Amino acid sequence: MLAHSPARSAESRGAALRLLPGLAVAAAAVLVFRGALGYGFSQDDFAGLARAAGLLPRLAEPWRFLSHQAFFDVMRAAAGLDARTYHLASLALHAACASLLYVFLRRRLGGPAALAGAVFLAAHPALYTALYWISAIGDPGALLFALAALLALLRRDRWRWAALPLYALALMCKESVLLLPVAAAAVLGSEPDRTPAGRRAWRDPAVLSLALVAAAYVVYYFAADVMGQHVRGAHASPYGSGLSPAVAWNALTYLGWSLDVPLPLVRSFSDAIDPAVYPWGAAAALLWLAGLRSRALRARGWVAAGTLTLAFLAPVLPLEHHTYHYYLYAPLAGIAWCVAAALDAA
């Protein structure tokens, strides 16, 4: 019998060790949200089940086709009406999303800091409804494809153009990542070993192509009136939006929820504008602004992380009747980057 060479054995051990942080992040997600596996279907889940069974008209357009139609088609064929299997798929997607965030953060930051940032997303209590409500699977799905698109864009070969189909898949999960091109330009401009400065990142052909996809989706979204705002009126629609004071209150609420996580300090958990966390939200904004003065933080992507947060938060800020914790899912990736950058700088 031939013995394995020491070099091959060391390579195998190294590969196994490189997998450990991602597995630890996935384990954190499962540990915190494992209770979802014992939960049943929620009200909106039955619409997805009915579409998959042919009892309601199928979705045939891009709007949330992957999360509201294709997912239920696949799961109904594989699991029937066993809610545990649907929740298991949702939890696995969340674990994969947090692990991919670790891969993304590890490019710029040390291992412990990247691990802490990824666990911040994996275990954040604001994501409770995103894991316990099957119909919210569009949020982790959109972030997973968005992170994959950013990682593809950072490549230096022809595979970077995979960012386009990945971005399209993200939009077909949920339109909350519509402003990914803005975040992509900031991420590219913040790379320390790239020649284009931030203001030139928009000239990157791949980023311009992402922007064209975003523009096409905006035209489709309003032309198709998928939320019924033209029929009911912008303010009467459940998804009615506008430039009202709700934009500021939503921003403070979401930023407040991102930091108001220690259990002794959490006094309530309701999906509505939450004045109780306004101080936390203001503190989060001031901390980020103060961090702009730190060269160490800027070198670790502080500006790009804030841009990523705002880009994914902006689409939900004008909503006048919807302020939900799980809307924080995609923006929380940028906040996790800020947390990781601060730890790495320290």
Coordinates of C-alpha atoms in Angstrom, one line a residue:
M1 CA 0.0 0.0 0.0
L2 CA 1.3 3.4 -0.9
A3 CA 1.5 5.9 1.9
H4 CA 0.1 9.4 1.4
S5 CA 2.8 12.1 0.9
P6 CA 3.3 14.5 3.8
A7 CA 2.6 17.4 1.4
R8 CA -0.8 15.9 0.3
S9 CA -1.8 15.2 3.9
A10 CA -0.9 18.7 5.0
E11 CA -2.9 20.1 2.0
S12 CA -5.9 18.0 3.1
R13 CA -5.7 19.2 6.7
G14 CA -5.4 22.8 5.4
A15 CA -8.5 22.4 3.3
A16 CA -10.4 21.0 6.2
L17 CA -9.3 23.9 8.4
R18 CA -10.4 26.4 5.9
L19 CA -13.9 25.0 6.0
L20 CA -14.2 25.3 9.7
P21 CA -15.2 29.0 10.0
G22 CA -17.9 28.6 7.4
L23 CA -19.2 25.5 9.3
A24 CA -19.1 27.4 12.6
V25 CA -21.2 30.3 11.1
A26 CA -23.7 27.8 9.7
A27 CA -23.8 26.1 13.1
A28 CA -24.5 29.4 14.8
A29 CA -27.5 30.0 12.5
V30 CA -28.9 26.6 13.1
L31 CA -28.4 26.8 16.9
V32 CA -30.2 30.1 17.2
F33 CA -33.1 29.5 14.8
R34 CA -33.6 25.7 15.1
G35 CA -37.0 26.3 16.7
A36 CA -38.3 27.2 13.3
L37 CA -38.2 23.5 12.4
G38 CA -41.1 22.8 14.7
Y39 CA -43.2 25.6 13.3
G40 CA -46.1 25.2 10.9
F41 CA -47.3 27.2 7.9
S42 CA -48.2 30.9 8.2
Q43 CA -51.0 32.7 6.5
D44 CA -49.2 33.9 3.4
D45 CA -47.5 30.5 3.0
F46 CA -50.9 29.1 1.8
A47 CA -50.9 31.4 -1.2
G48 CA -47.6 29.9 -2.3
L49 CA -48.9 26.4 -1.7
A50 CA -52.1 27.1 -3.6
R51 CA -50.1 28.5 -6.6
A52 CA -48.0 25.4 -6.7
A53 CA -51.1 23.2 -6.5
G54 CA -52.8 25.1 -9.3
L55 CA -55.5 26.5 -7.1
L56 CA -54.4 30.0 -7.7
P57 CA -53.0 31.6 -10.9
R58 CA -49.3 30.9 -11.2
L59 CA -46.7 33.7 -11.2
A60 CA -45.3 34.0 -14.7
E61 CA -43.4 37.2 -14.5
P62 CA -40.0 38.0 -13.0
W63 CA -41.5 39.6 -9.8
R64 CA -40.5 37.2 -6.9
F65 CA -40.8 34.3 -9.3
L66 CA -38.0 32.3 -7.6
S67 CA -39.2 32.9 -4.0
H68 CA -43.0 32.8 -4.5
Q69 CA -43.4 30.3 -7.3
A70 CA -40.4 28.2 -8.1
F71 CA -39.5 27.5 -4.4
F72 CA -43.0 26.3 -3.6
D73 CA -43.1 24.2 -6.8
V74 CA -39.9 22.4 -5.9
M75 CA -40.8 22.0 -2.2
R76 CA -44.4 20.8 -2.9
A77 CA -43.0 18.1 -5.2
A78 CA -40.3 17.1 -2.7
A79 CA -42.1 17.5 0.6
G80 CA -45.8 17.8 0.0
L81 CA -47.4 19.6 3.0
D82 CA -44.6 18.8 5.5
A83 CA -43.9 22.2 6.9
R84 CA -40.7 21.0 8.6
T85 CA -39.0 20.4 5.3
Y86 CA -39.9 23.9 4.1
H87 CA -38.4 25.4 7.3
L88 CA -35.3 23.2 6.9
A89 CA -34.8 24.6 3.4
S90 CA -35.2 28.1 4.7
L91 CA -32.8 27.5 7.6
A92 CA -30.2 26.0 5.2
L93 CA -30.5 29.0 2.9
H94 CA -29.9 31.3 5.9
A95 CA -26.9 29.3 7.0
A96 CA -25.5 29.4 3.4
C97 CA -26.0 33.1 3.3
A98 CA -24.2 33.8 6.5
S99 CA -21.3 31.5 5.5
L100 CA -21.0 33.3 2.1
L101 CA -20.8 36.6 4.0
Y102 CA -17.8 35.2 5.9
V103 CA -16.2 34.4 2.6
F104 CA -16.9 37.9 1.4
L105 CA -15.6 39.5 4.6
R106 CA -12.5 37.3 4.8
R107 CA -11.2 38.9 1.6
R108 CA -10.5 42.1 3.4
L109 CA -10.4 41.2 7.1
G110 CA -8.7 38.9 9.5
G111 CA -10.3 35.5 10.2
P112 CA -11.7 36.2 13.7
A113 CA -13.2 39.6 12.7
A114 CA -14.8 38.1 9.6
L115 CA -16.2 35.2 11.6
A116 CA -17.7 37.6 14.2
G117 CA -19.3 39.7 11.4
A118 CA -20.8 36.6 9.8
V119 CA -22.1 35.3 13.1
F120 CA -23.6 38.7 13.7
L121 CA -25.8 38.1 10.7
A122 CA -26.4 34.4 11.4
A123 CA -27.7 34.9 14.9
H124 CA -29.3 38.4 14.8
P125 CA -32.7 38.3 16.5
A126 CA -34.3 40.8 14.1
L127 CA -34.2 38.0 11.5
Y128 CA -36.7 35.9 13.5
T129 CA -39.6 36.3 11.1
A130 CA -37.3 35.7 8.1
L131 CA -36.7 32.2 9.4
Y132 CA -40.0 31.3 11.0
W133 CA -42.1 32.6 8.1
I134 CA -41.5 30.5 4.9
S135 CA -42.8 33.1 2.6
A136 CA -40.0 35.4 3.7
I137 CA -37.5 33.2 2.0
G138 CA -37.0 35.8 -0.7
D139 CA -34.9 37.9 1.7
P140 CA -32.1 35.4 2.3
G141 CA -32.4 34.2 -1.3
A142 CA -31.9 37.8 -2.6
L143 CA -28.9 38.4 -0.3
L144 CA -27.3 35.1 -1.2
F145 CA -27.4 35.8 -4.9
A146 CA -26.4 39.5 -4.3
L147 CA -23.3 38.4 -2.3
A148 CA -22.4 35.9 -5.0
A149 CA -22.7 38.6 -7.6
L150 CA -20.3 40.9 -5.6
L151 CA -17.8 38.1 -5.3
A152 CA -18.0 37.3 -9.0
L153 CA -17.6 41.0 -9.8
L154 CA -14.4 41.1 -7.7
R155 CA -12.8 38.5 -10.0
R156 CA -10.3 39.5 -12.7
D157 CA -11.3 36.9 -15.3
R158 CA -14.3 36.3 -17.6
W159 CA -16.2 34.7 -14.7
R160 CA -16.8 38.2 -13.3
W161 CA -19.6 38.5 -15.8
A162 CA -21.5 35.8 -13.9
A163 CA -22.5 38.8 -11.7
L164 CA -25.2 39.7 -14.2
P165 CA -27.2 36.4 -14.1
L166 CA -26.6 36.2 -10.3
Y167 CA -28.0 39.8 -9.9
A168 CA -31.0 38.8 -12.1
L169 CA -31.7 35.8 -9.8
A170 CA -31.4 38.1 -6.7
L171 CA -34.1 40.4 -8.2
M172 CA -36.3 37.4 -8.9
C173 CA -36.1 36.5 -5.2
K174 CA -36.9 40.0 -4.0
E175 CA -36.5 43.6 -5.3
S176 CA -34.9 44.8 -2.1
V177 CA -31.5 44.4 -3.7
L178 CA -32.4 46.6 -6.6
L179 CA -29.6 49.1 -5.8
L180 CA -26.9 46.5 -5.8
P181 CA -25.1 48.4 -8.7
V182 CA -24.5 51.3 -6.3
A183 CA -23.1 49.0 -3.7
A184 CA -21.0 47.2 -6.3
A185 CA -19.4 50.5 -7.4
A186 CA -18.6 51.3 -3.8
V187 CA -17.1 47.8 -3.2
L188 CA -15.0 47.9 -6.3
G189 CA -13.8 51.4 -5.5
S190 CA -12.8 50.4 -2.0
E191 CA -10.6 47.5 -3.1
P192 CA -7.0 48.4 -2.1
D193 CA -5.3 46.6 -5.0
R194 CA -7.5 47.9 -7.8
T195 CA -6.5 50.8 -10.0
P196 CA -9.9 52.5 -10.5
A197 CA -10.8 55.0 -7.8
G198 CA -14.3 55.0 -6.3
R199 CA -15.5 57.6 -8.8
R200 CA -14.3 55.5 -11.7
A201 CA -16.0 52.3 -10.6
W202 CA -19.1 53.3 -12.5
R203 CA -17.1 53.1 -15.7
D204 CA -16.5 49.4 -15.2
P205 CA -18.5 47.7 -18.0
A206 CA -19.8 45.0 -15.6
V207 CA -21.1 47.6 -13.1
L208 CA -22.7 49.6 -16.0
S209 CA -24.3 46.3 -17.2
L210 CA -25.7 45.8 -13.6
A211 CA -27.1 49.3 -13.7
L212 CA -28.9 48.6 -17.0
V213 CA -30.4 45.5 -15.5
A214 CA -31.6 47.5 -12.6
A215 CA -33.1 50.2 -14.8
A216 CA -34.9 47.5 -16.9
Y217 CA -36.4 46.0 -13.7
V218 CA -37.6 49.4 -12.5
V219 CA -39.4 50.0 -15.8
Y220 CA -41.0 46.5 -15.6
Y221 CA -41.9 46.9 -11.9
F222 CA -43.9 50.1 -12.4
A223 CA -45.3 49.2 -15.8
A224 CA -46.6 45.9 -14.4
D225 CA -47.9 47.6 -11.2
V226 CA -47.1 44.4 -9.3
M227 CA -48.2 46.1 -6.0
G228 CA -51.4 47.5 -7.3
Q229 CA -50.5 51.1 -6.6
H230 CA -52.0 52.4 -9.8
V231 CA -55.3 50.6 -9.1
R232 CA -55.7 51.5 -5.5
G233 CA -53.7 54.7 -5.3
A234 CA -50.2 55.0 -3.9
H235 CA -51.3 55.7 -0.4
A236 CA -54.2 53.2 -0.3
S237 CA -52.1 50.3 -1.4
P238 CA -50.6 48.1 1.3
Y239 CA -47.3 48.8 -0.2
G240 CA -48.0 52.5 -0.6
S241 CA -44.9 54.7 -0.5
G242 CA -43.9 58.3 -0.6
L243 CA -41.3 60.8 0.6
S244 CA -43.0 61.4 3.9
P245 CA -41.6 61.7 7.5
A246 CA -42.0 57.9 7.6
V247 CA -38.7 57.7 5.6
A248 CA -36.7 59.1 8.6
W249 CA -38.7 57.1 11.2
N250 CA -38.2 53.9 9.2
A251 CA -34.5 54.6 8.9
L252 CA -34.1 55.2 12.7
T253 CA -36.2 52.1 13.4
Y254 CA -34.2 49.8 11.2
L255 CA -30.8 51.1 12.4
G256 CA -32.1 50.9 16.0
W257 CA -33.1 47.3 15.6
S258 CA -29.7 46.4 14.2
L259 CA -28.0 47.5 17.4
D260 CA -30.7 46.9 20.0
V261 CA -29.9 43.2 20.4
P262 CA -28.8 42.5 24.0
L263 CA -31.8 40.7 25.6
P264 CA -31.9 42.7 28.8
L265 CA -32.5 45.8 26.8
V266 CA -35.1 44.5 24.4
R267 CA -38.5 45.5 25.7
S268 CA -40.8 44.6 22.8
F269 CA -40.8 43.0 19.4
S270 CA -43.4 44.4 17.0
D271 CA -43.4 45.0 13.3
A272 CA -44.1 48.8 13.2
I273 CA -42.2 52.0 13.4
D274 CA -40.5 51.8 16.9
P275 CA -39.7 55.1 18.6
A276 CA -38.2 53.2 21.5
V277 CA -35.1 52.4 19.4
Y278 CA -34.6 55.8 17.8
P279 CA -31.7 56.5 20.2
W280 CA -30.1 53.3 19.0
G281 CA -30.6 54.2 15.4
A282 CA -29.1 57.7 15.9
A283 CA -26.2 56.1 17.7
A284 CA -25.6 53.7 14.8
A285 CA -25.6 56.6 12.3
L286 CA -23.3 58.8 14.4
L287 CA -20.9 55.9 15.0
W288 CA -20.6 55.3 11.2
L289 CA -20.0 59.0 10.5
A290 CA -17.4 59.1 13.3
G291 CA -15.7 56.1 11.7
L292 CA -15.2 58.0 8.5
R293 CA -12.3 59.8 10.2
S294 CA -10.4 56.6 10.9
R295 CA -7.9 55.5 8.2
A296 CA -7.9 52.0 9.6
L297 CA -11.6 51.7 9.2
R298 CA -11.6 53.2 5.7
A299 CA -8.9 50.7 4.7
R300 CA -11.2 47.9 5.8
G301 CA -14.1 49.0 3.6
W302 CA -16.0 51.2 6.1
V303 CA -17.4 53.5 3.4
A304 CA -18.4 50.5 1.1
A305 CA -20.0 48.8 4.1
G306 CA -22.1 51.8 4.8
T307 CA -23.1 52.2 1.2
L308 CA -24.1 48.5 1.0
T309 CA -26.3 49.0 4.1
L310 CA -28.0 52.1 2.7
A311 CA -28.4 50.6 -0.8
F312 CA -30.3 47.6 0.5
L313 CA -32.2 49.7 3.0
A314 CA -33.3 52.5 0.7
P315 CA -36.0 50.5 -1.2
V316 CA -38.0 49.9 2.0
L317 CA -37.6 53.3 3.7
P318 CA -40.5 55.0 1.7
L319 CA -43.0 52.3 2.6
E320 CA -45.7 54.0 4.7
H321 CA -47.5 50.9 6.0
H322 CA -44.8 48.2 6.2
T323 CA -42.0 48.3 8.8
Y324 CA -40.9 44.7 9.3
H325 CA -37.9 43.2 11.1
Y326 CA -37.1 40.9 8.2
Y327 CA -36.7 43.8 5.8
L328 CA -33.4 44.3 7.7
Y329 CA -32.1 41.0 6.3
A330 CA -30.1 42.3 3.3
P331 CA -29.0 45.7 4.9
L332 CA -27.7 43.7 7.9
A333 CA -24.9 42.3 5.7
G334 CA -23.5 45.9 5.5
I335 CA -23.9 46.5 9.2
A336 CA -22.1 43.1 9.9
W337 CA -19.3 44.3 7.7
C338 CA -19.0 47.5 9.8
V339 CA -18.9 45.4 13.0
A340 CA -16.2 43.1 11.5
A341 CA -14.2 46.1 10.3
A342 CA -14.3 47.7 13.7
L343 CA -13.2 44.5 15.4
D344 CA -10.4 44.0 12.9
A345 CA -9.1 47.5 13.3
A346 CA -9.2 47.1 17.1

